XYZ file of C-alpha atoms in Angstrom:
489
model
C 48.249 -25.206 -118.418
C 49.055 -23.780 -121.822
C 51.121 -20.577 -121.620
C 49.443 -17.507 -123.269
C 50.408 -16.846 -126.873
C 51.876 -13.423 -127.985
C 48.547 -12.620 -129.540
C 46.817 -13.083 -126.102
C 49.417 -10.818 -124.406
C 48.798 -8.050 -127.022
C 45.021 -8.430 -126.564
C 45.155 -7.946 -122.847
C 43.676 -4.604 -122.079
C 45.425 -2.133 -119.779
C 43.340 -1.249 -116.838
C 45.338 1.748 -115.802
C 45.777 3.366 -119.225
C 44.345 6.960 -119.062
C 41.987 8.568 -121.542
C 44.017 10.597 -123.995
C 42.653 13.202 -126.262
C 43.696 12.848 -129.888
C 45.244 9.416 -129.294
C 46.373 7.657 -132.468
C 46.009 3.858 -132.464
C 49.317 2.031 -132.766
C 49.962 -0.597 -135.361
C 49.338 -3.172 -132.851
C 45.819 -1.762 -131.894
C 44.793 -1.499 -135.566
C 45.937 -5.073 -136.267
C 43.506 -6.975 -138.488
C 43.210 -10.690 -137.950
C 44.290 -12.796 -140.837
C 42.263 -15.854 -142.127
C 44.668 -18.187 -140.390
C 44.334 -16.400 -137.040
C 40.592 -16.396 -137.216
C 40.544 -20.212 -137.435
C 42.424 -20.465 -134.138
C 39.195 -19.769 -132.286
C 40.786 -16.972 -130.266
C 38.336 -14.195 -129.243
C 38.829 -10.869 -130.965
C 40.787 -8.143 -129.135
C 38.590 -6.004 -126.915
C 40.163 -2.887 -128.561
C 38.312 -3.779 -131.849
C 35.022 -2.855 -130.138
C 36.396 -0.220 -127.848
C 34.271 2.905 -127.368
C 35.780 6.333 -127.750
C 37.722 7.436 -124.661
C 35.875 10.882 -124.561
C 32.349 11.584 -125.454
C 31.496 14.882 -127.323
C 30.210 16.359 -124.010
C 33.367 15.332 -122.186
C 35.553 16.767 -125.003
C 33.819 20.052 -124.795
C 34.195 20.079 -121.018
C 37.955 19.459 -121.501
C 38.135 22.397 -123.842
C 36.172 24.775 -121.585
C 38.102 23.740 -118.442
C 41.589 22.698 -119.483
C 43.940 21.182 -116.915
C 46.508 23.612 -115.512
C 50.026 23.527 -117.036
C 52.096 22.528 -114.170
C 51.475 21.448 -110.539
C 50.411 23.603 -107.662
C 53.201 24.851 -105.415
C 52.848 23.099 -102.034
C 54.167 26.185 -100.252
C 50.883 27.936 -100.839
C 48.471 25.077 -100.054
C 45.701 26.195 -97.734
C 47.115 29.702 -97.715
C 45.028 32.828 -98.539
C 46.612 34.386 -101.694
C 45.948 37.845 -100.349
C 48.565 37.183 -97.698
C 51.281 36.062 -99.951
C 54.162 38.406 -100.310
C 55.306 39.611 -103.782
C 58.822 38.508 -103.179
C 57.684 34.990 -102.979
C 56.939 34.926 -106.661
C 60.306 36.435 -107.767
C 63.626 35.000 -108.567
C 66.722 37.252 -108.578
C 68.316 34.907 -111.125
C 65.837 36.167 -113.709
C 67.135 39.684 -113.549
C 69.217 41.113 -116.477
C 70.915 44.381 -116.158
C 72.465 47.076 -118.515
C 73.942 50.453 -117.563
C 72.596 53.915 -118.553
C 75.749 54.547 -120.651
C 75.475 51.235 -122.446
C 75.068 51.508 -126.182
C 71.613 50.781 -127.380
C 73.124 48.145 -129.711
C 74.755 46.324 -126.694
C 71.542 46.653 -124.703
C 69.422 45.095 -127.471
C 71.881 42.325 -127.853
C 71.338 41.475 -124.187
C 67.714 41.786 -124.473
C 67.312 39.302 -127.466
C 70.161 36.847 -126.590
C 69.076 36.511 -122.975
C 65.530 35.787 -123.693
C 64.354 38.271 -121.136
C 61.367 40.551 -121.838
C 62.816 43.447 -119.955
C 66.178 44.823 -118.730
C 66.959 46.730 -115.632
C 68.966 50.015 -116.206
C 71.362 51.120 -113.504
C 74.123 53.746 -113.237
C 77.031 51.378 -112.564
C 77.762 47.706 -112.648
C 78.306 47.584 -108.836
C 74.724 48.802 -108.186
C 71.641 46.768 -107.468
C 69.269 49.717 -107.713
C 67.465 50.141 -111.020
C 66.463 53.590 -112.337
C 64.613 52.527 -115.504
C 63.824 49.557 -117.740
C 64.663 48.678 -121.360
C 62.148 46.472 -123.309
C 60.750 45.714 -126.782
C 58.577 48.867 -126.683
C 61.767 50.923 -126.256
C 63.362 49.025 -129.097
C 60.145 49.519 -131.337
C 60.281 53.332 -130.635
C 63.911 53.572 -131.460
C 63.567 51.581 -134.734
C 60.789 54.023 -135.771
C 63.126 56.943 -135.063
C 66.040 55.264 -136.841
C 64.081 54.847 -139.926
C 62.402 58.232 -139.842
C 58.998 57.195 -138.920
C 58.997 58.667 -135.299
C 58.982 62.404 -135.344
C 59.079 64.835 -132.361
C 56.920 67.533 -131.051
C 58.460 70.903 -129.888
C 59.285 69.474 -126.533
C 61.336 66.497 -127.892
C 62.878 68.310 -130.784
C 66.299 68.993 -129.258
C 66.623 65.355 -128.139
C 65.744 64.105 -131.602
C 68.335 66.631 -133.275
C 71.057 65.437 -130.900
C 70.445 61.770 -131.547
C 70.289 62.385 -135.357
C 73.662 64.006 -135.288
C 75.168 61.217 -133.301
C 73.606 58.559 -135.623
C 74.781 60.454 -138.780
C 78.328 60.742 -137.335
C 78.418 56.956 -136.567
C 78.658 57.595 -132.782
C 77.343 55.366 -130.114
C 73.877 56.147 -128.873
C 73.625 55.463 -125.090
C 70.481 54.265 -123.473
C 70.456 57.510 -121.473
C 69.787 59.428 -124.552
C 67.548 56.941 -126.364
C 65.225 56.818 -123.242
C 64.293 60.357 -123.998
C 62.655 59.592 -127.244
C 59.227 59.442 -125.493
C 57.318 58.879 -122.198
C 56.803 55.208 -121.171
C 54.921 53.233 -118.668
C 55.467 54.375 -115.090
C 58.418 52.832 -113.293
C 56.652 51.070 -110.348
C 58.174 49.516 -107.380
C 56.912 47.450 -104.314
C 58.848 46.116 -101.282
C 59.290 42.231 -101.289
C 56.999 41.944 -98.223
C 54.075 43.745 -99.760
C 51.070 41.487 -100.296
C 49.806 40.291 -103.636
C 46.716 42.431 -103.162
C 48.865 45.589 -103.661
C 50.223 44.055 -106.872
C 46.922 42.917 -108.205
C 45.339 46.452 -107.626
C 48.236 48.050 -109.567
C 48.036 45.414 -112.328
C 44.292 45.672 -112.533
C 44.682 49.396 -113.300
C 46.770 48.688 -116.409
C 50.421 48.523 -115.228
C 52.237 45.688 -116.920
C 55.188 45.112 -114.432
C 56.367 45.926 -111.049
C 60.032 46.011 -109.888
C 60.309 44.323 -106.530
C 62.914 45.671 -104.045
C 64.369 44.783 -100.670
C 62.386 46.194 -97.800
C 63.890 49.456 -96.659
C 66.172 49.821 -99.724
C 66.217 50.291 -103.445
C 68.019 46.976 -104.154
C 66.090 45.046 -106.709
C 65.306 41.336 -105.912
C 62.864 40.516 -108.786
C 60.302 41.705 -111.371
C 56.725 40.758 -111.145
C 54.751 40.861 -114.372
C 50.999 40.622 -115.094
C 51.740 37.318 -116.860
C 53.645 35.718 -114.042
C 50.881 36.621 -111.633
C 48.146 35.311 -113.809
C 50.237 32.076 -114.335
C 50.698 31.612 -110.500
C 46.989 32.067 -109.806
C 46.098 29.664 -112.617
C 48.501 26.898 -111.527
C 47.447 27.398 -107.826
C 43.875 28.218 -108.384
C 42.465 25.372 -106.361
C 44.021 26.866 -103.195
C 42.215 30.118 -103.899
C 38.322 29.440 -104.010
C 37.472 33.112 -104.598
C 39.278 33.011 -107.870
C 38.926 29.361 -108.839
C 35.219 29.589 -109.087
C 35.431 32.200 -111.720
C 37.285 29.952 -114.233
C 34.208 27.952 -115.239
C 32.267 31.058 -116.299
C 32.210 32.343 -119.829
C 33.714 35.609 -120.978
C 30.283 36.871 -121.976
C 28.752 36.081 -118.540
C 31.663 37.679 -116.738
C 31.336 40.893 -118.825
C 35.037 41.291 -119.206
C 37.114 42.589 -122.032
C 36.395 45.463 -124.389
C 34.512 45.654 -127.691
C 36.615 48.631 -128.776
C 39.448 47.112 -130.569
C 42.380 48.519 -132.595
C 43.451 46.433 -135.490
C 45.224 46.742 -138.956
C 44.399 45.376 -142.270
C 46.850 42.728 -143.411
C 47.635 44.484 -146.626
C 48.986 47.658 -144.756
C 52.731 48.142 -144.514
C 54.357 46.783 -141.405
C 55.736 50.271 -140.451
C 52.116 51.430 -140.238
C 51.526 48.726 -137.678
C 54.474 49.663 -135.627
C 53.498 53.352 -135.621
C 49.995 52.443 -134.557
C 51.220 50.204 -131.625
C 53.567 53.115 -130.534
C 51.008 55.834 -130.821
C 48.275 53.789 -129.073
C 50.611 52.272 -126.348
C 49.839 48.668 -127.385
C 52.014 45.603 -126.910
C 50.335 43.760 -129.691
C 47.963 44.338 -132.579
C 45.455 42.141 -134.300
C 45.859 41.767 -138.100
C 42.574 41.334 -139.945
C 41.415 40.838 -143.624
C 38.974 42.878 -145.553
C 36.016 41.259 -143.725
C 37.586 41.900 -140.270
C 38.481 38.265 -139.760
C 41.469 37.839 -137.499
C 44.404 36.337 -139.541
C 47.328 36.994 -137.178
C 48.944 38.995 -134.425
C 51.969 41.239 -134.200
C 53.638 42.023 -130.956
C 56.315 44.274 -129.785
C 58.615 41.162 -129.182
C 58.392 40.472 -132.901
C 60.507 43.521 -133.660
C 63.657 41.547 -132.804
C 63.239 40.242 -136.394
C 63.827 43.826 -137.652
C 67.169 44.556 -136.016
C 69.317 43.521 -139.060
C 69.948 45.930 -141.920
C 68.770 43.178 -144.308
C 65.304 43.459 -142.618
C 64.738 46.901 -144.079
C 62.301 45.584 -146.851
C 60.075 44.208 -144.198
C 58.996 47.579 -143.024
C 57.530 48.569 -146.332
C 56.137 45.092 -147.014
C 52.715 44.007 -145.722
C 51.710 42.846 -142.354
C 50.573 39.534 -143.763
C 54.034 39.025 -145.117
C 55.587 39.756 -141.690
C 53.264 37.281 -140.066
C 54.466 34.610 -142.475
C 58.127 35.556 -141.503
C 57.117 35.270 -137.724
C 55.550 31.903 -138.227
C 58.402 30.476 -140.298
C 60.895 31.708 -137.599
C 59.018 30.092 -134.870
C 58.758 26.911 -136.844
C 62.509 26.833 -137.220
C 63.127 27.615 -133.552
C 60.524 25.126 -132.269
C 61.175 22.472 -134.938
C 57.578 22.357 -135.930
C 54.812 24.379 -137.674
C 53.382 27.388 -135.787
C 49.797 28.353 -135.927
C 48.168 31.715 -134.735
C 46.102 30.827 -131.675
C 45.550 34.247 -130.257
C 41.729 34.282 -130.397
C 38.753 33.086 -128.412
C 35.000 33.491 -128.650
C 32.437 35.089 -126.257
C 31.460 31.616 -125.057
C 34.946 30.600 -124.064
C 35.348 30.005 -120.411
C 37.818 32.009 -118.382
C 39.851 28.741 -117.862
C 40.136 28.372 -121.563
C 41.162 31.907 -122.003
C 43.766 31.997 -119.254
C 45.125 28.683 -120.477
C 45.708 30.122 -123.854
C 47.340 33.315 -122.387
C 49.719 31.215 -120.292
C 50.593 28.690 -123.075
C 51.198 31.484 -125.692
C 52.726 34.024 -123.127
C 50.493 36.641 -124.808
C 49.121 39.719 -123.188
C 45.627 39.579 -124.775
C 43.307 37.320 -126.675
C 41.189 38.619 -129.539
C 37.439 37.876 -129.181
C 36.040 36.667 -132.437
C 32.598 35.636 -133.861
C 32.059 33.262 -136.658
C 34.275 33.740 -139.589
C 32.995 35.916 -142.374
C 33.234 34.851 -145.944
C 36.456 36.144 -147.377
C 37.505 36.475 -150.980
C 41.104 35.837 -149.861
C 40.159 32.581 -148.381
C 38.463 31.273 -151.537
C 41.160 32.346 -154.005
C 44.430 30.603 -154.554
C 47.568 32.089 -152.791
C 49.209 34.843 -154.795
C 52.907 35.043 -154.282
C 54.905 37.913 -155.434
C 58.467 39.048 -154.811
C 58.742 42.187 -152.552
C 59.227 45.443 -154.642
C 60.966 47.276 -151.839
C 64.462 48.306 -152.671
C 67.296 46.955 -150.454
C 68.821 49.404 -147.912
C 72.174 50.994 -148.688
C 75.226 48.674 -148.358
C 76.673 50.946 -145.707
C 74.079 49.958 -143.087
C 75.535 47.843 -140.311
C 73.741 44.891 -138.726
C 72.829 43.839 -135.270
C 72.775 40.120 -134.296
C 69.238 38.656 -134.049
C 67.818 35.670 -132.469
C 68.886 32.288 -134.079
C 68.119 30.688 -136.409
C 67.559 33.578 -138.874
C 64.698 33.492 -141.303
C 65.157 33.187 -145.038
C 66.896 35.931 -146.844
C 64.450 38.673 -147.665
C 65.343 38.817 -151.327
C 64.114 35.160 -151.536
C 61.081 35.499 -149.306
C 57.783 35.974 -151.248
C 54.817 38.067 -150.125
C 51.795 35.827 -149.216
C 48.075 36.367 -149.076
C 46.018 35.802 -146.086
C 44.764 32.438 -147.410
C 48.307 31.117 -147.528
C 48.922 31.575 -143.829
C 48.738 28.517 -141.672
C 45.585 28.561 -139.671
C 44.187 31.607 -141.543
C 40.632 30.039 -141.473
C 40.810 29.227 -137.828
C 39.831 32.731 -136.599
C 36.707 34.692 -137.024
C 35.373 38.281 -137.207
C 37.115 40.570 -134.614
C 34.537 41.462 -131.972
C 36.599 42.330 -128.880
C 39.658 41.736 -126.833
C 40.369 40.398 -123.296
C 43.760 41.277 -121.760
C 45.703 40.328 -118.730
C 44.679 43.721 -117.257
C 41.054 42.807 -117.634
C 41.524 39.463 -115.883
C 43.561 40.737 -113.068
C 41.032 43.584 -112.710
C 38.251 40.999 -112.400
C 40.197 38.996 -109.816
C 40.826 42.197 -107.800
C 37.113 43.249 -107.851
C 36.102 39.580 -106.894
C 38.341 39.767 -103.904
C 36.871 43.042 -102.680
C 39.662 45.242 -103.822
C 39.350 48.573 -105.747
C 41.756 48.686 -108.671
C 41.854 51.847 -110.779
C 40.059 52.160 -114.016
C 42.187 50.329 -116.756
C 40.543 52.415 -119.585
C 41.847 55.662 -117.895
C 45.348 54.032 -117.799
C 45.181 53.280 -121.540
C 44.046 56.730 -122.354
C 47.030 58.154 -120.322
C 49.403 55.778 -122.163
C 48.075 56.688 -125.616
C 48.422 60.449 -124.770
C 52.010 60.094 -123.546
C 52.936 57.946 -126.574
C 51.444 60.225 -129.175
C 53.062 63.252 -127.458
C 56.429 62.381 -129.089
C 54.945 62.827 -132.578
C 55.519 66.120 -134.308
C 53.665 68.312 -136.905
C 56.369 68.067 -139.692
C 59.104 66.003 -141.059
C 62.605 65.570 -139.605
C 64.642 64.068 -142.392
C 67.759 64.534 -140.345
C 66.503 62.010 -137.904
C 67.067 59.286 -140.400
C 69.938 57.219 -138.830
C 72.824 56.222 -140.983
C 72.019 52.718 -139.748
C 68.731 50.877 -139.692
C 69.710 48.795 -136.732
C 70.037 50.090 -133.223
C 73.871 50.383 -133.290
C 74.300 53.853 -134.081
C 56.325 56.346 -108.332
C 56.846 53.854 -105.731
C 53.864 52.066 -104.100
C 54.842 50.454 -100.731
C 52.908 48.772 -98.105
């Protein structure tokens, strides 16, 4: 019997090869027979007449119901999610601490370099009890203060005056003082043995994170965030039928989200976007063009790119320009191009929406309709050097995440049409947040979360209460950077 030739071996189809979306044929698969090979009488490779792995209907089904990122935890198989303790979702190794008397520069270094989204604040290093948190919303507010954008009302005037004097004298500003710049989200705690039902009711009302403590003490054992809970329910959804059956339904049919959105035009200055986020109590903001098409997203976490004195021109440059800096920085960090993917449409399934939120670690998805014609998208990109003057040379700098983006003096402003993926969005029509999704899960499970809209109104009132009627020039720091109720079961 004649041994098979190498061509026969290459032509043998694999019976176990899975269907792969976007699979690119290898050079072997796209091999064209030469004239000599055709005379050998060998049958052509079955791959030459191979049908597409996925039909259009199957492809759409995959987009609507994407596979979960990760495997289900066997610990929770066959278990009712409502009887799972919040402590089971926490890891003490994730905790990052600073002290109340730590300088805001040191605290910000820890926040950025650790990769954490929030730091726990305690009185002493030997404590395990937290009294407050420090996150990127706090950093945003301090940066606004340091650049003279945040101005106090009568109640906060003494605090601002004291901080301004310390900043001008080059003294360290401790977290204890900086936390007094304005009211923040309530500091919520739950004992580790409390059920997830307690957490989902709190989250469904608009609270973004809960500090988990040991039963019967104030010692912290973990932090549970909205995103972590949504990710857990997504990866283990098949174990929780009440929630799993919701994933195949569309956002429109479920009636979740809000049509009242807050956005900013891409031509507005970045400092206006930061002030808007601070005043409205937002963690992220949609950036739109003149036709209200979504062209990007700015979040509080992005302010880590503003903590060096050389970043001063960014505040007066446009939001579009800052988005280009964000995408360039992500590209250098990830080793590949980054595209804005923070949008869905009314007919996106809940599974598609949650998969995007988990993948991007975002707090909300912008709901868009079909893109509107835009003059910006039809005209060639217009690049111009920023006209903002550089900050004074005496400004000190704060280390930022690596690798740094290009020097600002060499970074041109860009138009909306120059942004990667600028034409992938559409007209802004609404927003779906983690709060909306957890509120849905809570109601579907027979729980009674508080109204998230009322929580949003309270947050906006507390945020705007730190703005004053006049100008406080003395609040301008000598440095742009940041150097200078328990619920239990």
